[in-house]
Coordinates of C-alpha atoms and ligand atoms in Angstrom, one line a residue:
M1 CA 73.8 138.2 -132.9
Q2 CA 75.5 136.1 -130.4
D3 CA 75.2 136.3 -126.7
K4 CA 78.3 136.0 -124.8
I5 CA 77.5 133.1 -122.3
V6 CA 80.4 131.3 -121.5
D7 CA 82.9 132.8 -118.9
L8 CA 86.2 130.9 -119.3
N9 CA 87.6 131.6 -115.7
L10 CA 85.9 128.9 -113.9
N11 CA 88.4 129.1 -111.0
S12 CA 86.0 129.7 -108.2
I13 CA 84.6 129.2 -104.7
F14 CA 81.3 127.4 -104.4
V15 CA 79.7 128.7 -101.3
I16 CA 76.7 126.6 -100.0
F17 CA 74.2 128.1 -97.7
G18 CA 72.2 125.3 -96.2
G19 CA 75.4 123.0 -95.9
T20 CA 73.8 120.4 -93.7
G21 CA 70.5 120.0 -95.4
D22 CA 69.2 117.2 -97.7
L23 CA 69.7 118.8 -100.9
T24 CA 73.4 119.5 -100.3
K25 CA 74.2 115.9 -98.8
R26 CA 72.1 114.0 -101.7
K27 CA 72.3 116.1 -104.5
L28 CA 75.0 118.9 -104.3
V29 CA 78.0 117.4 -102.9
P30 CA 77.7 114.0 -105.0
A31 CA 77.4 116.2 -108.0
I32 CA 80.5 118.2 -107.2
Y33 CA 82.2 114.9 -106.6
S34 CA 81.3 113.6 -110.2
L35 CA 82.5 116.6 -111.8
M36 CA 85.7 116.2 -110.0
H37 CA 85.8 112.5 -110.9
E38 CA 85.2 113.5 -114.5
H39 CA 87.7 116.4 -114.4
N40 CA 85.3 119.0 -115.1
L41 CA 85.9 121.2 -111.9
P42 CA 88.3 124.1 -112.4
G43 CA 91.9 123.7 -111.3
N44 CA 91.6 126.1 -108.7
F45 CA 88.4 125.4 -106.7
S46 CA 86.9 125.3 -103.0
L47 CA 83.6 124.5 -101.6
V48 CA 82.7 126.4 -98.4
S49 CA 79.7 125.0 -96.7
I50 CA 77.6 126.9 -94.2
G51 CA 75.2 125.6 -91.9
R52 CA 73.9 126.2 -88.3
R53 CA 74.9 122.8 -86.9
D54 CA 78.0 122.7 -84.4
L55 CA 80.2 120.3 -86.6
S56 CA 83.9 119.8 -86.7
E57 CA 85.3 120.0 -90.3
D58 CA 86.3 116.2 -89.8
V59 CA 82.8 114.9 -88.8
Y60 CA 81.2 117.2 -91.5
K61 CA 83.5 115.8 -94.3
N62 CA 82.8 112.2 -93.0
E63 CA 79.2 112.7 -93.2
L64 CA 79.7 114.0 -97.1
Y65 CA 81.8 111.1 -97.8
S66 CA 79.2 108.6 -96.8
F67 CA 76.7 110.6 -98.7
I68 CA 78.9 110.5 -101.8
K69 CA 79.2 106.8 -101.6
D70 CA 75.4 106.4 -101.4
F71 CA 74.4 109.1 -104.0
S72 CA 77.1 109.7 -106.4
R73 CA 76.9 107.7 -109.7
H74 CA 80.7 106.9 -109.5
E75 CA 82.4 104.7 -107.1
V76 CA 84.3 106.7 -104.5
D77 CA 88.0 106.9 -105.6
E78 CA 90.1 107.5 -102.5
E79 CA 92.4 109.7 -104.3
A80 CA 89.9 111.8 -105.8
W81 CA 88.0 112.2 -102.4
K82 CA 91.2 113.1 -100.8
L83 CA 91.8 116.0 -103.4
L84 CA 88.1 117.2 -102.9
S85 CA 88.1 116.7 -99.1
S86 CA 91.3 119.1 -98.9
K87 CA 89.3 121.9 -100.7
I88 CA 86.3 121.7 -98.6
F89 CA 85.6 123.9 -95.6
Y90 CA 82.6 124.0 -92.9
K91 CA 81.7 127.3 -91.4
K92 CA 79.0 127.3 -88.7
F93 CA 77.3 130.7 -88.4
D94 CA 73.6 132.0 -88.3
F95 CA 73.0 133.3 -91.7
V96 CA 69.9 135.3 -90.7
N97 CA 71.3 137.3 -87.8
D98 CA 74.9 136.9 -87.4
N99 CA 76.4 139.9 -89.3
D100 CA 80.1 139.3 -88.0
G101 CA 79.7 135.7 -89.5
Y102 CA 79.2 137.5 -93.0
E103 CA 82.2 139.5 -92.2
D104 CA 84.3 136.5 -91.3
L105 CA 83.1 134.8 -94.1
K106 CA 84.2 137.4 -96.4
L107 CA 87.8 137.4 -95.0
F108 CA 87.8 133.5 -95.3
L109 CA 87.0 133.7 -98.8
E110 CA 89.5 136.4 -99.6
S111 CA 92.1 134.2 -97.9
L112 CA 91.1 131.3 -99.7
D113 CA 91.5 133.4 -103.2
K114 CA 95.2 133.9 -102.0
N115 CA 96.0 130.4 -101.1
L116 CA 94.1 128.6 -103.9
G117 CA 94.1 131.0 -106.9
T118 CA 90.0 131.1 -107.0
S119 CA 90.2 134.8 -108.3
G120 CA 87.4 136.4 -106.2
N121 CA 84.7 134.4 -108.2
R122 CA 82.1 132.9 -106.4
L123 CA 79.0 130.8 -107.0
F124 CA 76.7 131.2 -104.0
Y125 CA 74.1 128.5 -103.6
L126 CA 71.2 129.0 -101.5
A127 CA 69.9 125.5 -100.7
V128 CA 67.9 126.9 -97.6
A129 CA 64.3 127.4 -97.0
P130 CA 62.6 130.1 -99.3
E131 CA 62.1 132.4 -96.6
Y132 CA 65.9 133.2 -96.5
F133 CA 66.5 133.7 -99.9
D134 CA 66.1 137.4 -99.8
V135 CA 67.8 137.7 -96.5
I136 CA 71.0 136.0 -97.5
V137 CA 71.2 137.9 -100.8
G138 CA 70.8 141.1 -99.0
K139 CA 73.4 140.3 -96.6
L140 CA 76.1 139.3 -99.2
K141 CA 75.4 142.7 -100.8
T142 CA 75.6 144.6 -97.8
H143 CA 79.1 142.7 -96.9
Q144 CA 80.3 143.6 -100.2
M145 CA 80.6 140.0 -101.4
L146 CA 78.5 140.8 -104.6
E147 CA 80.7 143.6 -105.9
Q148 CA 81.2 142.3 -109.6
N149 CA 84.3 144.2 -110.2
T150 CA 86.9 142.2 -112.0
S151 CA 85.7 138.9 -110.9
W152 CA 82.1 137.4 -111.0
Q153 CA 79.5 136.5 -108.4
R154 CA 76.7 134.5 -109.1
V155 CA 73.8 133.2 -106.9
V156 CA 71.9 130.2 -107.4
I157 CA 68.3 130.1 -105.9
E158 CA 66.4 127.1 -105.4
K159 CA 62.6 126.7 -105.7
P160 CA 59.9 127.8 -104.8
F161 CA 60.7 131.1 -106.0
G162 CA 57.7 133.1 -103.9
S163 CA 54.7 131.5 -102.9
N164 CA 52.5 133.2 -105.3
L165 CA 52.8 135.8 -108.1
A166 CA 52.8 138.8 -105.5
T167 CA 55.5 137.2 -103.2
A168 CA 57.7 136.2 -106.1
K169 CA 57.5 139.8 -107.3
I170 CA 58.6 141.0 -104.1
L171 CA 61.4 138.5 -103.8
N172 CA 62.4 139.2 -107.2
E173 CA 62.6 143.2 -106.7
K174 CA 64.9 142.5 -103.6
I175 CA 67.2 140.2 -105.5
I176 CA 67.5 142.2 -108.6
K177 CA 68.7 145.2 -106.5
A178 CA 71.6 143.1 -105.1
L179 CA 72.9 141.6 -108.6
P180 CA 72.2 141.6 -112.3
E181 CA 69.7 139.3 -113.8
K182 CA 72.6 137.6 -115.5
N183 CA 74.0 136.7 -112.3
I184 CA 70.8 135.3 -111.0
F185 CA 70.3 131.5 -111.6
R186 CA 66.9 130.3 -110.5
I187 CA 67.3 126.7 -110.7
D188 CA 64.7 124.1 -111.9
H189 CA 66.8 120.9 -111.8
Y190 CA 64.5 119.4 -114.6
L191 CA 66.1 121.5 -117.1
G192 CA 69.4 119.8 -116.4
K193 CA 68.1 116.4 -117.1
E194 CA 69.8 114.6 -119.8
M195 CA 66.3 114.0 -121.8
V196 CA 65.0 117.4 -121.1
Q197 CA 68.1 118.7 -122.9
N198 CA 67.4 116.1 -125.8
I199 CA 63.9 117.6 -126.4
T200 CA 65.9 120.5 -128.4
A201 CA 67.8 118.1 -130.3
L202 CA 65.2 115.7 -131.2
R203 CA 62.8 118.8 -132.3
F204 CA 65.5 120.8 -134.1
A205 CA 67.8 118.2 -135.7
N206 CA 65.2 115.8 -137.2
S207 CA 63.3 117.2 -140.3
L208 CA 60.7 114.4 -139.6
F209 CA 59.4 116.0 -136.5
E210 CA 59.9 119.6 -136.9
N211 CA 57.6 119.7 -139.8
M212 CA 54.7 117.8 -138.3
W213 CA 54.9 119.6 -134.8
N214 CA 51.7 121.3 -134.9
N215 CA 47.7 121.3 -134.7
K216 CA 47.5 119.7 -138.2
Y217 CA 49.3 116.6 -137.2
I218 CA 49.3 116.2 -133.4
D219 CA 46.3 115.2 -131.7
N220 CA 47.4 115.7 -128.0
I221 CA 50.2 115.9 -125.9
Q222 CA 50.6 114.2 -122.4
I223 CA 53.1 115.4 -119.8
V224 CA 53.4 112.8 -117.0
S225 CA 55.6 112.9 -113.9
T226 CA 54.7 110.2 -111.4
E227 CA 56.6 109.4 -108.1
K228 CA 56.4 106.5 -105.9
I229 CA 57.8 108.3 -103.0
G230 CA 55.6 110.3 -100.6
V231 CA 56.6 113.6 -98.9
E232 CA 59.3 112.0 -97.0
N233 CA 60.5 114.1 -94.1
R234 CA 59.4 117.3 -95.9
G235 CA 55.8 117.4 -94.5
A236 CA 56.1 121.2 -93.5
Y237 CA 57.5 122.2 -96.6
Y238 CA 54.8 120.4 -98.6
E239 CA 52.0 121.7 -96.7
N240 CA 52.8 125.1 -98.0
T241 CA 53.5 124.0 -101.6
G242 CA 51.5 120.9 -102.4
I243 CA 51.6 119.5 -106.0
L244 CA 50.9 122.8 -107.8
K245 CA 53.8 124.8 -106.5
D246 CA 56.1 121.8 -105.9
M247 CA 55.9 120.3 -109.5
L248 CA 53.3 122.1 -111.7
Q249 CA 54.3 125.7 -111.5
N250 CA 58.1 125.0 -112.4
H251 CA 59.1 121.4 -113.7
L252 CA 56.0 120.5 -115.6
L253 CA 55.5 123.8 -117.0
Q254 CA 59.0 123.9 -118.1
L255 CA 58.6 120.7 -119.9
L256 CA 55.4 122.2 -121.5
T257 CA 57.4 125.2 -122.8
L258 CA 60.3 123.0 -124.2
I259 CA 58.1 120.6 -126.1
A260 CA 55.9 123.5 -127.4
M261 CA 58.0 126.5 -128.0
E262 CA 58.7 128.1 -131.4
P263 CA 62.4 127.2 -132.9
P264 CA 64.7 130.1 -131.3
I265 CA 66.9 132.1 -133.4
N266 CA 69.8 130.2 -132.0
L267 CA 70.6 128.0 -128.7
N268 CA 71.7 130.9 -126.8
A269 CA 70.1 131.5 -123.6
E270 CA 68.1 134.6 -124.2
Y271 CA 66.5 133.3 -127.3
I272 CA 65.4 130.0 -125.9
R273 CA 63.8 131.8 -122.9
D274 CA 62.2 134.3 -125.2
E275 CA 60.4 131.4 -127.1
K276 CA 59.6 129.7 -123.7
V277 CA 58.1 133.1 -122.2
K278 CA 55.8 133.4 -125.3
I279 CA 54.3 129.7 -124.6
L280 CA 53.7 130.4 -121.2
K281 CA 52.0 133.8 -122.2
S282 CA 49.9 131.9 -124.8
L283 CA 48.5 129.4 -122.1
R284 CA 44.8 129.8 -122.0
P285 CA 43.7 131.1 -118.6
F286 CA 42.7 128.2 -116.6
A287 CA 38.9 128.6 -115.9
K288 CA 36.0 126.2 -115.3
E289 CA 34.5 124.9 -118.6
K290 CA 30.7 124.2 -118.6
G291 CA 29.7 120.6 -118.7
K292 CA 33.3 119.4 -118.8
T293 CA 35.9 118.7 -116.1
N294 CA 39.4 120.2 -117.0
F295 CA 41.1 119.0 -113.9
V296 CA 41.4 116.2 -111.2
I297 CA 43.0 116.7 -107.8
G298 CA 43.8 114.2 -105.1
Q299 CA 45.7 113.5 -102.0
Y300 CA 46.8 110.2 -101.1
G301 CA 45.8 107.8 -98.3
K302 CA 47.5 105.0 -96.8
S303 CA 48.2 101.9 -99.1
N304 CA 45.9 99.0 -98.9
S305 CA 48.4 96.7 -99.9
N306 CA 49.7 94.4 -97.4
D307 CA 53.4 94.1 -99.2
D308 CA 54.0 97.8 -99.1
K309 CA 52.5 99.5 -96.1
V310 CA 52.8 103.3 -96.1
L311 CA 51.1 106.3 -94.5
G312 CA 48.6 108.5 -95.8
Y313 CA 49.4 112.1 -96.5
R314 CA 47.6 113.4 -93.3
E315 CA 49.5 110.7 -91.2
E316 CA 52.9 112.0 -92.3
E317 CA 55.0 113.9 -90.0
R318 CA 54.4 117.6 -89.8
V319 CA 51.3 117.4 -91.9
A320 CA 48.0 118.4 -90.5
D321 CA 45.3 115.8 -89.8
D322 CA 42.8 117.7 -91.6
S323 CA 45.2 118.8 -94.3
N324 CA 43.7 119.7 -97.7
T325 CA 47.1 119.9 -99.5
P326 CA 46.8 118.1 -103.0
T327 CA 49.4 115.5 -103.7
F328 CA 48.0 114.8 -107.1
I329 CA 46.9 116.8 -110.1
A330 CA 45.9 116.1 -113.6
L331 CA 44.6 118.9 -115.8
T332 CA 44.1 119.8 -119.6
A333 CA 45.9 123.0 -120.8
Y334 CA 45.6 124.7 -124.0
I335 CA 48.1 126.9 -125.9
D336 CA 46.0 129.6 -127.9
N337 CA 48.7 130.1 -130.8
F338 CA 48.7 129.4 -134.3
R339 CA 50.9 126.2 -133.9
W340 CA 48.8 124.6 -131.1
G341 CA 45.2 126.1 -131.2
G342 CA 43.0 123.2 -130.4
V343 CA 45.6 120.7 -129.1
P344 CA 45.0 119.3 -125.5
F345 CA 48.1 119.3 -123.5
Y346 CA 47.2 116.6 -120.7
I347 CA 49.5 117.1 -117.5
R348 CA 49.5 114.5 -114.7
A349 CA 51.9 114.5 -111.6
G350 CA 51.5 113.0 -108.2
K351 CA 53.0 111.5 -105.2
R352 CA 52.9 107.9 -103.9
L353 CA 51.6 106.3 -107.2
N354 CA 52.2 103.1 -108.5
K355 CA 55.4 104.0 -110.6
R356 CA 58.1 106.5 -111.0
T357 CA 58.1 107.9 -114.4
T358 CA 58.5 111.0 -115.9
E359 CA 57.7 111.1 -120.0
I360 CA 56.3 113.4 -122.6
I361 CA 53.9 111.4 -125.0
V362 CA 53.3 113.1 -128.3
Q363 CA 50.2 111.4 -130.0
F364 CA 49.8 112.2 -133.9
K365 CA 46.6 112.3 -135.5
K366 CA 45.3 109.2 -137.2
L367 CA 45.2 109.2 -140.6
P368 CA 41.8 110.1 -142.3
G369 CA 39.3 107.2 -142.6
A370 CA 39.1 107.2 -146.6
N371 CA 42.5 105.4 -147.0
Y372 CA 43.7 101.9 -148.1
F373 CA 43.5 100.5 -144.7
K374 CA 39.9 101.4 -143.5
E375 CA 38.9 97.5 -143.3
F376 CA 41.5 97.0 -140.7
G377 CA 39.4 99.2 -138.2
D378 CA 41.4 101.2 -135.8
I379 CA 44.8 101.8 -137.0
Q380 CA 47.1 103.1 -134.2
S381 CA 48.4 106.7 -133.9
N382 CA 51.9 107.4 -134.3
I383 CA 53.4 108.0 -130.9
L384 CA 56.6 109.5 -129.9
V385 CA 57.6 109.3 -126.3
V386 CA 60.6 111.3 -124.7
K387 CA 61.4 109.0 -121.7
I388 CA 63.0 111.2 -119.4
Q389 CA 63.2 108.8 -116.3
P390 CA 63.8 106.4 -114.7
E391 CA 65.0 105.1 -118.2
E392 CA 66.3 107.8 -120.6
G393 CA 65.5 107.2 -124.3
V394 CA 62.7 107.7 -127.1
F395 CA 59.9 105.5 -128.1
F396 CA 58.4 105.5 -131.3
Q397 CA 55.3 103.7 -132.4
M398 CA 54.3 103.1 -136.0
N399 CA 52.1 100.9 -138.2
V400 CA 53.6 98.2 -140.3
K401 CA 52.3 95.1 -141.9
R402 CA 52.2 91.9 -139.9
P403 CA 54.3 89.0 -141.7
G404 CA 52.3 86.4 -143.5
N405 CA 49.9 85.9 -146.3
V406 CA 47.1 88.0 -144.8
F407 CA 47.2 91.6 -145.1
E408 CA 47.2 92.8 -141.5
L409 CA 48.5 95.8 -139.5
T410 CA 50.4 95.7 -136.4
S411 CA 52.3 98.3 -134.3
A412 CA 56.0 98.3 -134.5
K413 CA 57.6 99.7 -131.4
M414 CA 60.9 101.2 -131.7
D415 CA 62.3 101.9 -128.2
Y416 CA 65.8 103.4 -128.1
C417 CA 67.2 103.1 -124.4
Q418 CA 69.9 105.7 -124.1
S419 CA 70.5 105.0 -120.5
C420 CA 71.1 101.3 -121.3
L421 CA 73.5 102.4 -123.8
Y422 CA 75.4 104.9 -122.0
Y423 CA 75.1 103.3 -118.5
N424 CA 75.8 105.7 -115.8
N425 CA 77.2 108.3 -118.1
S426 CA 74.5 110.4 -118.3
P427 CA 75.2 113.3 -115.8
E428 CA 73.0 114.1 -113.0
A429 CA 70.9 117.3 -113.5
Y430 CA 72.8 119.0 -110.7
E431 CA 76.2 118.4 -112.1
R432 CA 75.3 119.9 -115.4
L433 CA 73.7 122.9 -113.8
I434 CA 76.3 123.7 -111.3
L435 CA 79.0 123.6 -114.2
E436 CA 76.8 125.9 -116.4
A437 CA 76.3 128.3 -113.7
M438 CA 80.0 128.3 -113.2
K439 CA 80.3 129.1 -116.9
G440 CA 77.7 131.9 -116.6
N441 CA 75.4 130.3 -119.0
N442 CA 71.7 130.7 -117.6
A443 CA 70.1 129.0 -120.8
L444 CA 69.0 126.2 -118.4
F445 CA 67.9 128.6 -115.7
T446 CA 64.5 130.3 -115.5
R447 CA 64.4 133.9 -116.3
W448 CA 62.1 136.1 -114.1
D449 CA 59.4 136.6 -116.8
E450 CA 59.2 133.0 -117.3
L451 CA 58.4 132.7 -113.5
E452 CA 55.9 135.5 -113.6
S453 CA 53.7 134.0 -116.3
S454 CA 53.9 130.5 -114.7
W455 CA 52.8 131.9 -111.4
D456 CA 49.9 133.8 -113.2
Y457 CA 48.6 130.5 -114.7
V458 CA 49.1 128.4 -111.7
E459 CA 47.4 131.0 -109.4
N460 CA 44.1 130.6 -111.3
I461 CA 44.3 127.0 -111.2
E462 CA 44.8 127.3 -107.2
R463 CA 41.7 129.4 -106.9
I464 CA 39.5 127.1 -108.9
I465 CA 40.8 124.1 -106.9
Q466 CA 40.0 125.7 -103.7
E467 CA 36.3 126.2 -104.5
E468 CA 36.1 122.8 -105.3
K469 CA 35.0 120.6 -102.3
V470 CA 37.1 117.4 -102.6
T471 CA 36.9 114.8 -99.8
Y472 CA 40.5 113.9 -99.0
P473 CA 42.1 111.2 -99.2
N474 CA 40.6 110.2 -102.4
Y475 CA 43.2 107.6 -103.7
D476 CA 45.0 104.9 -102.2
A477 CA 49.1 105.0 -101.9
G478 CA 50.4 102.7 -104.7
T479 CA 47.7 103.2 -107.2
F480 CA 47.4 105.4 -110.5
G481 CA 45.6 108.2 -108.5
P482 CA 42.0 109.3 -108.2
D483 CA 39.8 107.1 -110.8
A484 CA 38.4 110.3 -112.0
V485 CA 41.7 110.8 -114.0
I486 CA 40.6 108.3 -116.6
D487 CA 37.5 110.2 -117.3
L488 CA 39.5 113.5 -117.8
L489 CA 40.8 112.1 -121.3
G490 CA 37.7 109.6 -121.6
Q491 CA 35.3 112.6 -122.1
D492 CA 37.5 113.7 -125.0
G493 CA 37.4 110.2 -126.3
R494 CA 41.1 109.7 -125.5
I495 CA 43.1 107.6 -123.1
W496 CA 46.3 108.0 -121.1
F497 CA 49.1 106.4 -122.9
D498 CA 50.5 104.9 -119.8
L499 CA 47.5 104.1 -117.8
Ligands
BG6_501 C1 61.8 118.6 -106.6 C2 60.2 118.4 -105.6 O1 61.5 119.7 -106.9 O2 61.6 117.4 -107.2 C3 60.2 116.9 -105.1 O3 60.5 119.3 -104.6 C4 60.2 115.9 -106.1 O4 59.0 116.9 -104.2 C5 61.4 116.0 -107.1 O5 60.1 114.6 -105.6 C6 61.2 115.3 -108.2 O6 62.4 115.3 -108.8 P1 63.1 114.0 -109.6 O7 64.3 114.7 -110.4 O8 63.2 112.8 -108.6 O9 61.8 113.8 -110.7

């Protein structure tokens, strides 16, 4: 049975709550510009931004223009900008308290429908602090802006969705009262990344890999996402989230589900999400292991390098001087199902590290010792790397004979750089996700039961971490993280592929 996933009437108004925030300026509006530049926006379209700052429309548009210049992957084409700019409107109102503001908004959107032919369709994007998600959805409902009659109204909700399982449940209950699940788009921008999409192609379009995708052939999988940046100006937000809620509960667990899930019946949203949930439910509940360490946490201190002086986490703006918020985590996860039983999934992520990279490394088992090449000692494992960023591509390592009269093995490294080949053509995650939400396809968004299971998993980890008395800071900015991270794999006789 095929789901009906694509709504062909894309004519719509994109309404952003949080119109003056960072996400809007750096990601959403540049993404809208790129969509327009590549003729992907519907013919009848408008962007209405809502913010609490007192700005004239002209000043607001000038701000957007400079952000598009800085953050869009396209050069600004003046004609395209002029056209987009004519469709942008800025509305100032206090979206928490001002009921009249909602009434005005409703009338304004209806007038745009008449003038621009946007058919009553709305994509509401909540780029606001998480505590306002349910408030805004509730007000939209009360003011009859989510009626779903002959038109569609969808809501895109940013992360974090709740701050733990209990609050996520409460939030979800409030939201599903206002609109059906199919019109709720809980965004995880990692799902929109080109190479994250490519995981499905790599796995299910190559007989070579899918046959070996199990504990018989795979030794371990490493999921790594390291950042050079610190918390920037988001200290207050980060104090409440830390690496566990900012990266692990969402982005990293999503990568894990895609690399580990069973082949879905087809690539429609519900079937993919069904398989992802099964993986999350099969995660072995995180617990302390006797005589073994299965996680390392850390918080960055200032850098020790003279070339790149940066602050430690505790010195960042709006961060407590004695904060115990972790900015680094590495852990070993197990998926207790037939395919993956016994295979460790090593996950590592952190801020202010020595490089920015996100990749998934699949390390295959070595061939048994009793084979032709045992005199050559340590034959390297086959390794497949899905390179998500900054470079997009696929790396594969295999053993070949070194040319010459002596029979010796060497590793051949096949490195496919997709982003070199299609320079600048790979859409930004937000472009793809906005377009998919307009089409009504929520395959790239998180379903409630995925969130529920991932919170469940992460809550355990959080509890265990809190019992641990770690003295922070425990790694210098610009390094690979706490030294203990090496031993995490060392104790299993393994090494991180990239360290
Ligand atoms: C966001 C986190 O969701 O993802 C940030 O809130 C993090 O803290 C960012 O920096 C990483 O995204 P990307 O696309 O730069 O890897």
